[in-house]
Short mmCIF file of C-alpha atoms and ligand atoms in Angstrom, two decimals:
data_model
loop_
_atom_site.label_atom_id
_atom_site.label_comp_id
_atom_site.label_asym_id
_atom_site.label_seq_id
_atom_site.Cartn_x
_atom_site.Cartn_y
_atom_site.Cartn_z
CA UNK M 1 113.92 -53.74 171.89
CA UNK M 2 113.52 -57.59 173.16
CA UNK M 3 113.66 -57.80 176.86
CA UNK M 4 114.49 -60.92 178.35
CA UNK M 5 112.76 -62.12 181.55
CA UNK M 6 116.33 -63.31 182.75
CA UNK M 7 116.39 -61.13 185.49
CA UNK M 8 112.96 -62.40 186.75
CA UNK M 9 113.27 -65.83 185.90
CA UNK M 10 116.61 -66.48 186.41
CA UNK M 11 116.70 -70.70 185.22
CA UNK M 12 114.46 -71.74 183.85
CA UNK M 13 115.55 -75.57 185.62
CA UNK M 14 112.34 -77.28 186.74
CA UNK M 15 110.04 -78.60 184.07
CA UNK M 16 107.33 -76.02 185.92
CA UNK M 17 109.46 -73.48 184.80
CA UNK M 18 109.21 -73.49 181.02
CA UNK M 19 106.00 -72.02 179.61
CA UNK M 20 104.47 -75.15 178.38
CA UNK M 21 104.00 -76.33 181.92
CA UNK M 22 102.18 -72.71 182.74
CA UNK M 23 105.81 -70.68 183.44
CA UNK M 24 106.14 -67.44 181.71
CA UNK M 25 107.55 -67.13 178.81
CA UNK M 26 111.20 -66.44 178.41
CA UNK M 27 110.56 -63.26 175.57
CA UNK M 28 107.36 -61.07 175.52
CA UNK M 29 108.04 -60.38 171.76
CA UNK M 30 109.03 -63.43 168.89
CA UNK M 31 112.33 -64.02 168.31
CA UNK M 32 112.44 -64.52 164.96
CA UNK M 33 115.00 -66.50 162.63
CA UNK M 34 115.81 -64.75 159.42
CA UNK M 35 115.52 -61.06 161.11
CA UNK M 36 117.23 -58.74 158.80
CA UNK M 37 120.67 -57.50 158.99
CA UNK M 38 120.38 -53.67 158.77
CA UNK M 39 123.29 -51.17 157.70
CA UNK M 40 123.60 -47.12 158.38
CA UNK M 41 120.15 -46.10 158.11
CA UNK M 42 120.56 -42.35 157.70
CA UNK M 43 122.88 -43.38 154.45
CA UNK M 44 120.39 -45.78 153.23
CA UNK M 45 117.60 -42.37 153.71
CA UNK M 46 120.27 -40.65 151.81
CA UNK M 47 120.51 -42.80 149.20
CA UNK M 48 116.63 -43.33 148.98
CA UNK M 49 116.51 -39.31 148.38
CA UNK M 50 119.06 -39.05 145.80
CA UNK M 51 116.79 -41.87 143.38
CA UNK M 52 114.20 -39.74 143.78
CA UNK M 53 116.12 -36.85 142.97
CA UNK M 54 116.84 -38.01 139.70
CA UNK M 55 114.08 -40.14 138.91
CA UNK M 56 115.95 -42.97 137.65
CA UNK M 57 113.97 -46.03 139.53
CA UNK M 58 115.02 -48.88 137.78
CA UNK M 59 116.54 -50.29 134.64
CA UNK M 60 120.52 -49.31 133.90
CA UNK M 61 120.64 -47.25 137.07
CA UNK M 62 123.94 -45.81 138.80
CA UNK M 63 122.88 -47.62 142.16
CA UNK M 64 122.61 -51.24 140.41
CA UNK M 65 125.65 -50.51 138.01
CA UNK M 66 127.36 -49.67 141.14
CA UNK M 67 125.90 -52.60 143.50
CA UNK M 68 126.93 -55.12 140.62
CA UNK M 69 130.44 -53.56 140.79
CA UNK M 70 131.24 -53.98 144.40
CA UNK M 71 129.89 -57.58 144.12
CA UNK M 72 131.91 -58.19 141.26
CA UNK M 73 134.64 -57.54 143.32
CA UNK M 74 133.43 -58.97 146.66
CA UNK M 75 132.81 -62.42 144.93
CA UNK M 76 136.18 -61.80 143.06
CA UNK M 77 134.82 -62.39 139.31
CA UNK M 78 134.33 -60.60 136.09
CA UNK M 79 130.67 -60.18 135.90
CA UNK M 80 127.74 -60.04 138.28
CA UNK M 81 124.63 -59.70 136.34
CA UNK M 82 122.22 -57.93 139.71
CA UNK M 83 118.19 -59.05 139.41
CA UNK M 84 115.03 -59.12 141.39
CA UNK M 85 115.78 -62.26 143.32
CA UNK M 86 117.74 -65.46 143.53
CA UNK M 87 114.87 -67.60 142.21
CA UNK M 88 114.51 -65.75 138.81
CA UNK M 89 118.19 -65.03 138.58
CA UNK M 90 118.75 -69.28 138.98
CA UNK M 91 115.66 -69.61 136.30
CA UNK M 92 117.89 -67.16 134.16
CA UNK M 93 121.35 -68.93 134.70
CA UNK M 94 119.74 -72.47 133.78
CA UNK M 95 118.07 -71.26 130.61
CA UNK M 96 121.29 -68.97 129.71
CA UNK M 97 123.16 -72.20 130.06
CA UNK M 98 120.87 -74.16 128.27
CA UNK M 99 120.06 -77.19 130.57
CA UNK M 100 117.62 -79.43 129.43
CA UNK M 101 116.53 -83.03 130.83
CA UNK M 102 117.73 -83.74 134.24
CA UNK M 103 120.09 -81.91 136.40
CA UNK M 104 121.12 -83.44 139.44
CA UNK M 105 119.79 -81.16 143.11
CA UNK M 106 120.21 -81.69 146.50
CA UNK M 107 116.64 -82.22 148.17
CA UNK M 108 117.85 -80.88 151.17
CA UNK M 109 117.52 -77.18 149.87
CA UNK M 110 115.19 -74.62 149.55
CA UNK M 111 112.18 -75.34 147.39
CA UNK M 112 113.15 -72.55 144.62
CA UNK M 113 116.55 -74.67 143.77
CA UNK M 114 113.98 -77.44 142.91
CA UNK M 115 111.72 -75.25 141.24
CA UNK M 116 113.81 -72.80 139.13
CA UNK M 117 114.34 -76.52 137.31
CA UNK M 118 110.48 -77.84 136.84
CA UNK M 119 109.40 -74.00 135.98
CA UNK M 120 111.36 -74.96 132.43
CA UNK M 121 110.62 -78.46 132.47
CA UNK M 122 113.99 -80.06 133.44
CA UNK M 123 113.54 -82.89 135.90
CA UNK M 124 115.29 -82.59 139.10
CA UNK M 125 117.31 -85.45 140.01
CA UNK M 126 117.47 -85.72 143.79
CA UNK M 127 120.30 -86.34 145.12
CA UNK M 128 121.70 -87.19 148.93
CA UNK M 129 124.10 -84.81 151.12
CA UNK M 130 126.97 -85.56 152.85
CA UNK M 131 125.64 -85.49 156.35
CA UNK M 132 128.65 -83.13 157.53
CA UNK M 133 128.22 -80.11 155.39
CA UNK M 134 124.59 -80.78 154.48
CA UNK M 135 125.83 -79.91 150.89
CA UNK M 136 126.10 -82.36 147.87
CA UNK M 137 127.74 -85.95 148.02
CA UNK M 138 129.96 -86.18 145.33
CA UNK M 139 130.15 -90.05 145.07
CA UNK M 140 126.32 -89.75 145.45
CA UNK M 141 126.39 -87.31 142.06
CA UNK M 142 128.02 -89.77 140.34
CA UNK M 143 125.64 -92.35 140.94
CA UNK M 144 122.80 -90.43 139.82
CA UNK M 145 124.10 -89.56 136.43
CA UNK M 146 122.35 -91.32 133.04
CA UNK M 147 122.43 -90.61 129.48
CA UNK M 148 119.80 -87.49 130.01
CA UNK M 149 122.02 -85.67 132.74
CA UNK M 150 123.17 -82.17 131.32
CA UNK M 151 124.23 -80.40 134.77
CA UNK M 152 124.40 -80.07 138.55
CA UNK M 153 123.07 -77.91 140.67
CA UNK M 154 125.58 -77.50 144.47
CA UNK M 155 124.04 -75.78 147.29
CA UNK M 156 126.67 -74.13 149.19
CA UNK M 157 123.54 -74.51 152.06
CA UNK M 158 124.17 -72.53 155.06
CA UNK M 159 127.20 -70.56 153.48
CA UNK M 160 129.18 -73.98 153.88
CA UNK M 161 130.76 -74.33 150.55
CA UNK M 162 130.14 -78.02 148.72
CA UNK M 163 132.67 -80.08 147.50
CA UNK M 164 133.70 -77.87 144.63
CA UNK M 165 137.09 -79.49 143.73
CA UNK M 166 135.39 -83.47 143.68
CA UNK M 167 131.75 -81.60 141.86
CA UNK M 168 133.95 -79.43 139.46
CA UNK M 169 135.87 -83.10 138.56
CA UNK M 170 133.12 -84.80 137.96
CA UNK M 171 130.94 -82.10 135.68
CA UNK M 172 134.69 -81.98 133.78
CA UNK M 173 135.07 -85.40 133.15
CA UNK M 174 131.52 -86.22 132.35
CA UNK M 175 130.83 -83.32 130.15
CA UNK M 176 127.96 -81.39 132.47
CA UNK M 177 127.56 -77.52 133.33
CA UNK M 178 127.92 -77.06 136.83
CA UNK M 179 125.96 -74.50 138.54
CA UNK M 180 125.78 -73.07 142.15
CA UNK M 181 122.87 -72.09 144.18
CA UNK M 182 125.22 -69.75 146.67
CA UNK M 183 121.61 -67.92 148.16
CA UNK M 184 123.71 -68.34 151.42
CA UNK M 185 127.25 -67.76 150.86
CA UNK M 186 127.95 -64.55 149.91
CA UNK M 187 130.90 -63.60 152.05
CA UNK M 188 132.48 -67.01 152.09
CA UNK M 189 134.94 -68.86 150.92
CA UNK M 190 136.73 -72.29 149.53
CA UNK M 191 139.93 -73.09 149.91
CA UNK M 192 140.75 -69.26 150.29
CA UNK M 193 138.81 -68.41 147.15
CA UNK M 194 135.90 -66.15 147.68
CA UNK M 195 132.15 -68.02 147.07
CA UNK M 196 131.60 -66.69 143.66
CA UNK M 197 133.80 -67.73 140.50
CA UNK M 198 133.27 -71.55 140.90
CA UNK M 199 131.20 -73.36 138.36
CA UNK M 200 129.81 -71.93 134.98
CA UNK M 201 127.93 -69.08 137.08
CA UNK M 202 126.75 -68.97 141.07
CA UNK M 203 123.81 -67.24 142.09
CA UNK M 204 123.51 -65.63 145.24
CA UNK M 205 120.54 -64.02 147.24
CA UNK M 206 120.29 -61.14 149.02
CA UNK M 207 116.40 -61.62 150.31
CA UNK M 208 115.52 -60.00 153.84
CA UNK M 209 116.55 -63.00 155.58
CA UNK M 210 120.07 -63.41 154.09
CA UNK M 211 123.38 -62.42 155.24
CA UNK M 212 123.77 -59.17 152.92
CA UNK M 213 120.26 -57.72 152.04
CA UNK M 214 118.87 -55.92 149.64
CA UNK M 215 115.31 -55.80 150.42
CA UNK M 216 114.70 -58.65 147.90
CA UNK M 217 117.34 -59.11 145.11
CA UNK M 218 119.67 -61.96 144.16
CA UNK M 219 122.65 -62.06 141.21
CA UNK M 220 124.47 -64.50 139.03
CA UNK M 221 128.15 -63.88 138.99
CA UNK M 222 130.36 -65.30 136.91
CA UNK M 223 133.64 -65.27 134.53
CA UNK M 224 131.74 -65.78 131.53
CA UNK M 225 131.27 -62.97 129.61
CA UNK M 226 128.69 -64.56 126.54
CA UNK M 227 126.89 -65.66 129.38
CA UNK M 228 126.56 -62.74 131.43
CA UNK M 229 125.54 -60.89 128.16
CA UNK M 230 122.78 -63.24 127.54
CA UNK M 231 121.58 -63.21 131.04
CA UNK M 232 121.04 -59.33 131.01
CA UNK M 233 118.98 -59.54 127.57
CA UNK M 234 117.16 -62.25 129.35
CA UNK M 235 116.45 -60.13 132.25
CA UNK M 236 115.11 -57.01 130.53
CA UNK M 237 112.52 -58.98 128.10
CA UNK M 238 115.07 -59.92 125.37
CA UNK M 239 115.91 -56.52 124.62
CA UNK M 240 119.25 -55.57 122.65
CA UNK M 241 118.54 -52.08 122.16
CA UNK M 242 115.47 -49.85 122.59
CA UNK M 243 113.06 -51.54 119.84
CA UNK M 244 114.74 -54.21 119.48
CA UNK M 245 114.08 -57.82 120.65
CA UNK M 246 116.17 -61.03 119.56
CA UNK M 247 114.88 -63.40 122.02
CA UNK M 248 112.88 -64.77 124.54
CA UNK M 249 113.25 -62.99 128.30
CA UNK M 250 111.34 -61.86 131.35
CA UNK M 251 111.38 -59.03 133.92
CA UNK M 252 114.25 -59.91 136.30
CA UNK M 253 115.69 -56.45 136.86
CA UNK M 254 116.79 -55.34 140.68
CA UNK M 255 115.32 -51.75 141.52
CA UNK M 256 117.09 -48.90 142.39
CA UNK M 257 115.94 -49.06 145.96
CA UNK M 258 116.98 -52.73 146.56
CA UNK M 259 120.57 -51.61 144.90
CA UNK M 260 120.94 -48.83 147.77
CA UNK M 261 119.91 -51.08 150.37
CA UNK M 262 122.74 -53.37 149.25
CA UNK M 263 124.96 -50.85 149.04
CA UNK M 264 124.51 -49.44 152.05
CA UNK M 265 124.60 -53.06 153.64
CA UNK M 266 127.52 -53.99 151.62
CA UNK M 267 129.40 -51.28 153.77
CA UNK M 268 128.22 -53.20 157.52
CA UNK M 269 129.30 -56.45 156.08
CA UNK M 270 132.33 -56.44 158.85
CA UNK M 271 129.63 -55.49 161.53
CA UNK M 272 127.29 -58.39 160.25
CA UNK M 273 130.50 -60.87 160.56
CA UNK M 274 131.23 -60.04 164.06
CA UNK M 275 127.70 -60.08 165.20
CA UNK M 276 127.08 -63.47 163.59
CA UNK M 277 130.43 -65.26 164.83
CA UNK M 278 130.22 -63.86 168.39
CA UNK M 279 126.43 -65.51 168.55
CA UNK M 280 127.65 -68.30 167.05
CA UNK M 281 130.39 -69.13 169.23
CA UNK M 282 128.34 -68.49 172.09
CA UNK M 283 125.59 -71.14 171.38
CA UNK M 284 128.51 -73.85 170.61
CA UNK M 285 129.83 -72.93 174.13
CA UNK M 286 126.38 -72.56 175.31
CA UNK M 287 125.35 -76.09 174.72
CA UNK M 288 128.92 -78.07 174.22
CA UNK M 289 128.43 -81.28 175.47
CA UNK M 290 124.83 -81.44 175.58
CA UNK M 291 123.80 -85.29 174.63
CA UNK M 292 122.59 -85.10 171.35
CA UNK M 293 122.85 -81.97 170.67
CA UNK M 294 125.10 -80.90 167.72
CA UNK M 295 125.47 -77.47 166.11
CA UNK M 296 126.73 -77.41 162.25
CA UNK M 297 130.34 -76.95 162.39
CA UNK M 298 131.90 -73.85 160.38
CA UNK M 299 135.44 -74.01 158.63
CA UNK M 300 137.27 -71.51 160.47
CA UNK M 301 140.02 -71.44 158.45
CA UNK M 302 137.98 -70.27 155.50
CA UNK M 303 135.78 -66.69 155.40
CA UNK M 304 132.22 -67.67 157.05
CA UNK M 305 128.98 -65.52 157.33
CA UNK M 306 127.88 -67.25 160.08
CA UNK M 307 124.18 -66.62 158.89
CA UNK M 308 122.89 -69.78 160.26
CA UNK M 309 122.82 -71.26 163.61
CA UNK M 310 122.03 -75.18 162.71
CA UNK M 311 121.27 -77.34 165.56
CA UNK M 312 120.86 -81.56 164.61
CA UNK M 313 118.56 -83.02 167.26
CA UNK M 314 119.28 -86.80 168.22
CA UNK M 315 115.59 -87.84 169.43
CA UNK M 316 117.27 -91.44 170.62
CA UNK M 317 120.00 -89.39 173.04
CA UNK M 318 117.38 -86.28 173.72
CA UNK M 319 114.72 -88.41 174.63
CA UNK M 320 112.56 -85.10 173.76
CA UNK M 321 112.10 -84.93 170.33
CA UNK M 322 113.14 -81.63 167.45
CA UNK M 323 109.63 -81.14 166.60
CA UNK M 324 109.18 -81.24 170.36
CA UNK M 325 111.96 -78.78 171.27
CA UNK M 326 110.26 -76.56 168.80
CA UNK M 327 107.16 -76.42 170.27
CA UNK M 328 108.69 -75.14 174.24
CA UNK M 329 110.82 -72.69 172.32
CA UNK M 330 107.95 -71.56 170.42
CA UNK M 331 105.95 -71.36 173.79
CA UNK M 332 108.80 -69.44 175.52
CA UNK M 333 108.45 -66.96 172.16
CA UNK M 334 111.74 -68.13 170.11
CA UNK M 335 110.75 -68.97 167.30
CA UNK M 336 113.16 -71.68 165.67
CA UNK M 337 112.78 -72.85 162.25
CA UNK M 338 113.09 -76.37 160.97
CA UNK M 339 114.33 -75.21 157.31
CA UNK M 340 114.38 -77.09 154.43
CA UNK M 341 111.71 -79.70 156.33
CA UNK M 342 110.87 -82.27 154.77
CA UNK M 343 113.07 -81.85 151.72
CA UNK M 344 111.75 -81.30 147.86
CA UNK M 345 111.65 -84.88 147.44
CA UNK M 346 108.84 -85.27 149.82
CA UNK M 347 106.49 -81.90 148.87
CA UNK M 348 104.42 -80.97 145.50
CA UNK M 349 104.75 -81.59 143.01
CA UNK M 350 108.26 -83.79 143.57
CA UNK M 351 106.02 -85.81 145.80
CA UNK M 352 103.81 -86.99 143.80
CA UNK M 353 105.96 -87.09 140.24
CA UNK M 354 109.19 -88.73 141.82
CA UNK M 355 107.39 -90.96 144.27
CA UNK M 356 110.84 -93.16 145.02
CA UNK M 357 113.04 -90.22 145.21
CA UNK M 358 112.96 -91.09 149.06
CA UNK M 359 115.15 -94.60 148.76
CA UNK M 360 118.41 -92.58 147.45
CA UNK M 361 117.95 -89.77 149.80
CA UNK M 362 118.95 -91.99 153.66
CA UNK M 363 120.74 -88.43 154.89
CA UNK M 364 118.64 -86.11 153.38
CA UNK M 365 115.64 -87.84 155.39
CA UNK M 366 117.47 -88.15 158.93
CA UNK M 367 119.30 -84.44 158.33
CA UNK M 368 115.37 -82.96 157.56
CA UNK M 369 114.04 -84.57 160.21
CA UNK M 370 116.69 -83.59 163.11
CA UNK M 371 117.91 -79.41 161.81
CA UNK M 372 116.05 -76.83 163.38
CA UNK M 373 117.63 -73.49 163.26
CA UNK M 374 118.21 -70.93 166.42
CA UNK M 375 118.06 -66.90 166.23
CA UNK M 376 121.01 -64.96 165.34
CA UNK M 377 121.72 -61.30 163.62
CA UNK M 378 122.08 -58.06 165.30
CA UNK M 379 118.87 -57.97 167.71
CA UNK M 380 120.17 -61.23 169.16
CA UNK M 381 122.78 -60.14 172.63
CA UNK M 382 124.53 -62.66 174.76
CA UNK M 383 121.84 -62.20 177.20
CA UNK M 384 119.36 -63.64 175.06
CA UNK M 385 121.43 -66.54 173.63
CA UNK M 386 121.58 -67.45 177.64
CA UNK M 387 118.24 -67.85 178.26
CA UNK M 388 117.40 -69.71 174.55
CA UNK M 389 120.25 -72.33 175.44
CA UNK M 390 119.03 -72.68 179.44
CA UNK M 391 115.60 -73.35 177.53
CA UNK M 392 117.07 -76.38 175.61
CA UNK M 393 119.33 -77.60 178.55
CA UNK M 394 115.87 -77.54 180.79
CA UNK M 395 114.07 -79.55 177.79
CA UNK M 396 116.62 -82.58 177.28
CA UNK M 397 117.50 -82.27 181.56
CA UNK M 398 113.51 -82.95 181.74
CA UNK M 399 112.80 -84.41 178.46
CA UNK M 400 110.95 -88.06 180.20
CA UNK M 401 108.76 -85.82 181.66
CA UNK M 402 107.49 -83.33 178.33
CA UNK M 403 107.46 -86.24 176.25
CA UNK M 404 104.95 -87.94 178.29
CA UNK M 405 103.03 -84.79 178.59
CA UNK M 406 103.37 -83.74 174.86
CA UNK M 407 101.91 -87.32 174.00
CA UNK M 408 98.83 -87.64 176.65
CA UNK M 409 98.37 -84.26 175.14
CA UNK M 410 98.09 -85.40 172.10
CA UNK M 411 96.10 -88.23 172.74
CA UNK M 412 93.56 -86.10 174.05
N1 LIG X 501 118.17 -71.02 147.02
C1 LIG X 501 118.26 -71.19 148.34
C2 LIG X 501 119.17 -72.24 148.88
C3 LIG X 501 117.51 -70.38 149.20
O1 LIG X 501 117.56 -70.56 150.53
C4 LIG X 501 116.66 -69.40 148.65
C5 LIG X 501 115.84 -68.59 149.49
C6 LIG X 501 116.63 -69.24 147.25
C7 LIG X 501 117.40 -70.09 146.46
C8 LIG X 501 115.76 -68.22 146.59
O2 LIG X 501 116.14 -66.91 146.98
P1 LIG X 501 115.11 -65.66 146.81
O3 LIG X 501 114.33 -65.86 145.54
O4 LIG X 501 114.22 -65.62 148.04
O5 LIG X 501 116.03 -64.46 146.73
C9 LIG X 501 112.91 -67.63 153.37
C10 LIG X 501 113.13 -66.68 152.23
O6 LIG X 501 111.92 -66.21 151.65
C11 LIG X 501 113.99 -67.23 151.16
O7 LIG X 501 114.61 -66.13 150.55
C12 LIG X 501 115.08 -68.11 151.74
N2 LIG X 501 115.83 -68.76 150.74
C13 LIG X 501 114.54 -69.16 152.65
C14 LIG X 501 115.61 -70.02 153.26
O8 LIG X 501 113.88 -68.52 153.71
P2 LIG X 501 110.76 -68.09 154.63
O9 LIG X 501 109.49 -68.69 154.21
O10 LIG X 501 111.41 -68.57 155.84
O11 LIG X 501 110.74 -66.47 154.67
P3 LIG X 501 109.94 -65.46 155.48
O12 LIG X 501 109.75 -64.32 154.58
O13 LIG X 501 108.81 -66.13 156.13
O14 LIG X 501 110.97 -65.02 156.62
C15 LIG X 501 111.42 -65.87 157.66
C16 LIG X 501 111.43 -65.13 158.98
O15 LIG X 501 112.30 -64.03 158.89
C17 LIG X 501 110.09 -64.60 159.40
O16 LIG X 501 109.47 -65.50 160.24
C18 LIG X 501 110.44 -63.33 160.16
C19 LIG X 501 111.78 -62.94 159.63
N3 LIG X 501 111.67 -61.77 158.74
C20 LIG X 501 111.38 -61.96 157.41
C21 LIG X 501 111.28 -60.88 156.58
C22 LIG X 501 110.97 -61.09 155.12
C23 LIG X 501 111.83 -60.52 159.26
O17 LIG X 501 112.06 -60.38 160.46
N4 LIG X 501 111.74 -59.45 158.43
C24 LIG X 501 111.48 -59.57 157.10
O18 LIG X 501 111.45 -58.57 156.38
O19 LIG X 501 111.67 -68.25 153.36
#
């Protein structure tokens, strides 16, 4: 259990105060982003007994027929094709939809979108966000489009949904397959339409870290039915019957104990909601009006996981710097996380192949260089989110003062 120092330290409000100046820090234990969001363990023990009971671990098992089901009908869609993780089941999708060339990405994602593409040699095209919803800029898509274009990739990044309507018009009109990475949105939705049947296929993830887990697992769901057929011979080698093999595949099946992890999760999802949204709402009332301080909005009006807590730093109005704020949480033991730093565009091998990707990507750049993300899940109380926000307020309230220690510090 995390114990807060609260009680001993009761405000951290004088620079001597936080840990970096020699106070104690706030946590004895890290506070970690991405903790896991755990369901009823004795069912998920149950669960784990029964597989071995019948020792049917993996491939065509009830618990991954049945996990595929309920996300089926979670996602509201036809088919949901369960595998070992979101970055082979988006290597799938692409090659069962037969990209080629370029497809256009957001850099502002994580590194798998980027390299589920170069894994089958299709060029990413790297494309800027709308600074809002950190999620694709449609007038930006079309700009990046040429003669070898064959799809786009949307991020729903953060669980907020992209632009579907303007994306789906444009991959319409200009004849490309549209894809979506949804790794963060299971359990939300676009204009009242559950996160799931947009596109030609969506992929979700259900990693540790993410909203529903299943140990490590991911899906592609979709309406399409060829497609989801040639996904699962992908999946299980090219297999179409026991001896059988009529094309190229891999190894992407989800186990049997990922599938009851899921499931068991899958039944906590309302638990996971309420925990997520109550944090959330505290830190926006926690730190409302702090100068240069925003947190990413959320469309209420539409379902929301809440997964992420996304602060945007504004170094000129701070006066302390993101990378600084990070360090005196990281002091104080919370341990924020500036995701998705520095962008694709600007790590190998993008770096070096696409050396100009930088001068179309002006939001991408500012948004990775101001996000750092803020604990949240089930291990996360009230009490806690007090003392993390009295941390920040203390850092901008005194932020003259760490800067110019932070730099002589630096300077030796
Ligand atoms: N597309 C997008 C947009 C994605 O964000 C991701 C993955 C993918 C595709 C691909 O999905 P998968 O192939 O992974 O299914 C993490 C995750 O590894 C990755 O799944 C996730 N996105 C990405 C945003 O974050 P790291 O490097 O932060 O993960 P890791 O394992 O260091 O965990 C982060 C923190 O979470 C740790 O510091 C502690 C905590 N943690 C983690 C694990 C695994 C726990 O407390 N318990 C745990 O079991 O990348």
């Amino acid at each position: 259990m995390l114990r807060s120092r609260h009680e001993l330290h009761p405000i951290k409000k004088v620079v001597g105060d936080l840990a970096l100046f020699g106070g104690t820090p706030a946590f004895e234990e890290g506070l970690h982003v991405g903790r896991p969001n755990i369901g009823n363990r004795q069912k998920f023990l149950e669960r784990i007994g029964d597989i071995l009971d019948r020792k049917w671990l993996t491939n065509g098992g009830v618990y991954v027929n049945e996990f595929e089901r309920l996300i089926a009908e979670a996602a509201g869609v036809e088919h949901c094709v369960a595998m070992c993780n979101a970055t082979i089941a988006l290597e799938i999708a692409i090659r069962a939809l037969e990209m080629t060339g370029e497809v256009i990405v957001p850099s502002f994602t994580f590194i798998a979108t980027a390299h589920a593409l170069q894994w089958q040699g299709i060029t990413p095209v790297f494309c800027d966000i709308d600074p809002c919803t950190h999620t694709l800029d449609p007038d930006r898509v079309e700009q990046m489009i040429t003669p070898r274009t064959m799809g786009i990739i949307g991020v729903h990044l953060w669980g907020n949904p992209c632009n579907i309507d303007a994306l789906s018009e444009i991959a319409t009109r200009r004849g490309l397959k549209l894809l979506f990475d949804s790794a963060h949105a299971f359990g939300c939705s676009y204009r009242g339409r559950m996160i799931g049947g947009f596109g030609a296929a969506e992929v979700f993830s259900f990693h540790a870290t993410k909203f529903l887990n299943s140990l490590e697992g991911g899906a592609v769901v979709t309406n399409d039915g060829e497609l989801a057929y040639r996904m699962r011979l992908m999946l299980n080698f090219g297999f179409t019957n026991y001896d059988c093999v009529d094309s190229i595949g891999t190894n992407g099946k989800m186990n049997e104990v990922s599938a009851a992890m899921g499931l068991t999760n899958l039944e906590s999802l309302g638990e996971f909601t309420s925990v997520n949204r109550r944090n959330y709402k505290q830190y926006e009332q926690e730190l409302v009006g702090l100068e240069g301080v925003t947190l990413l909005a959320y469309n209420e009006a539409e379902e929301c996981n809440y997964q992420y807590v996304v602060l945007e730093i504004d170094e000129r109005k701070t006066i302390v710097a993101r990378d600084q704020l990070i360090e005196i949480l990281h002091s104080e033991n919370v341990l924020a996380r500036r995701y998705f730093y520095p962008g694709c565009h600007r790590v190998e091998p993008y770096r070096s192949l696409y050396p100009d990707a930088h001068l179309f990507l002006p939001q991408t750049e500012r948004v990775a260089a101001q996000v750092m993300t803020l604990p949240t899940g089930q291990t996360i109380t009230p009490d806690i989110i007090r003392v993390v926000c009295d941390i920040i307020r203390n850092a901008v309230a005194n932020a003259g003062e760490i800067r110019k220690f932070l730099e002589e510090r630096s300077a030796g």
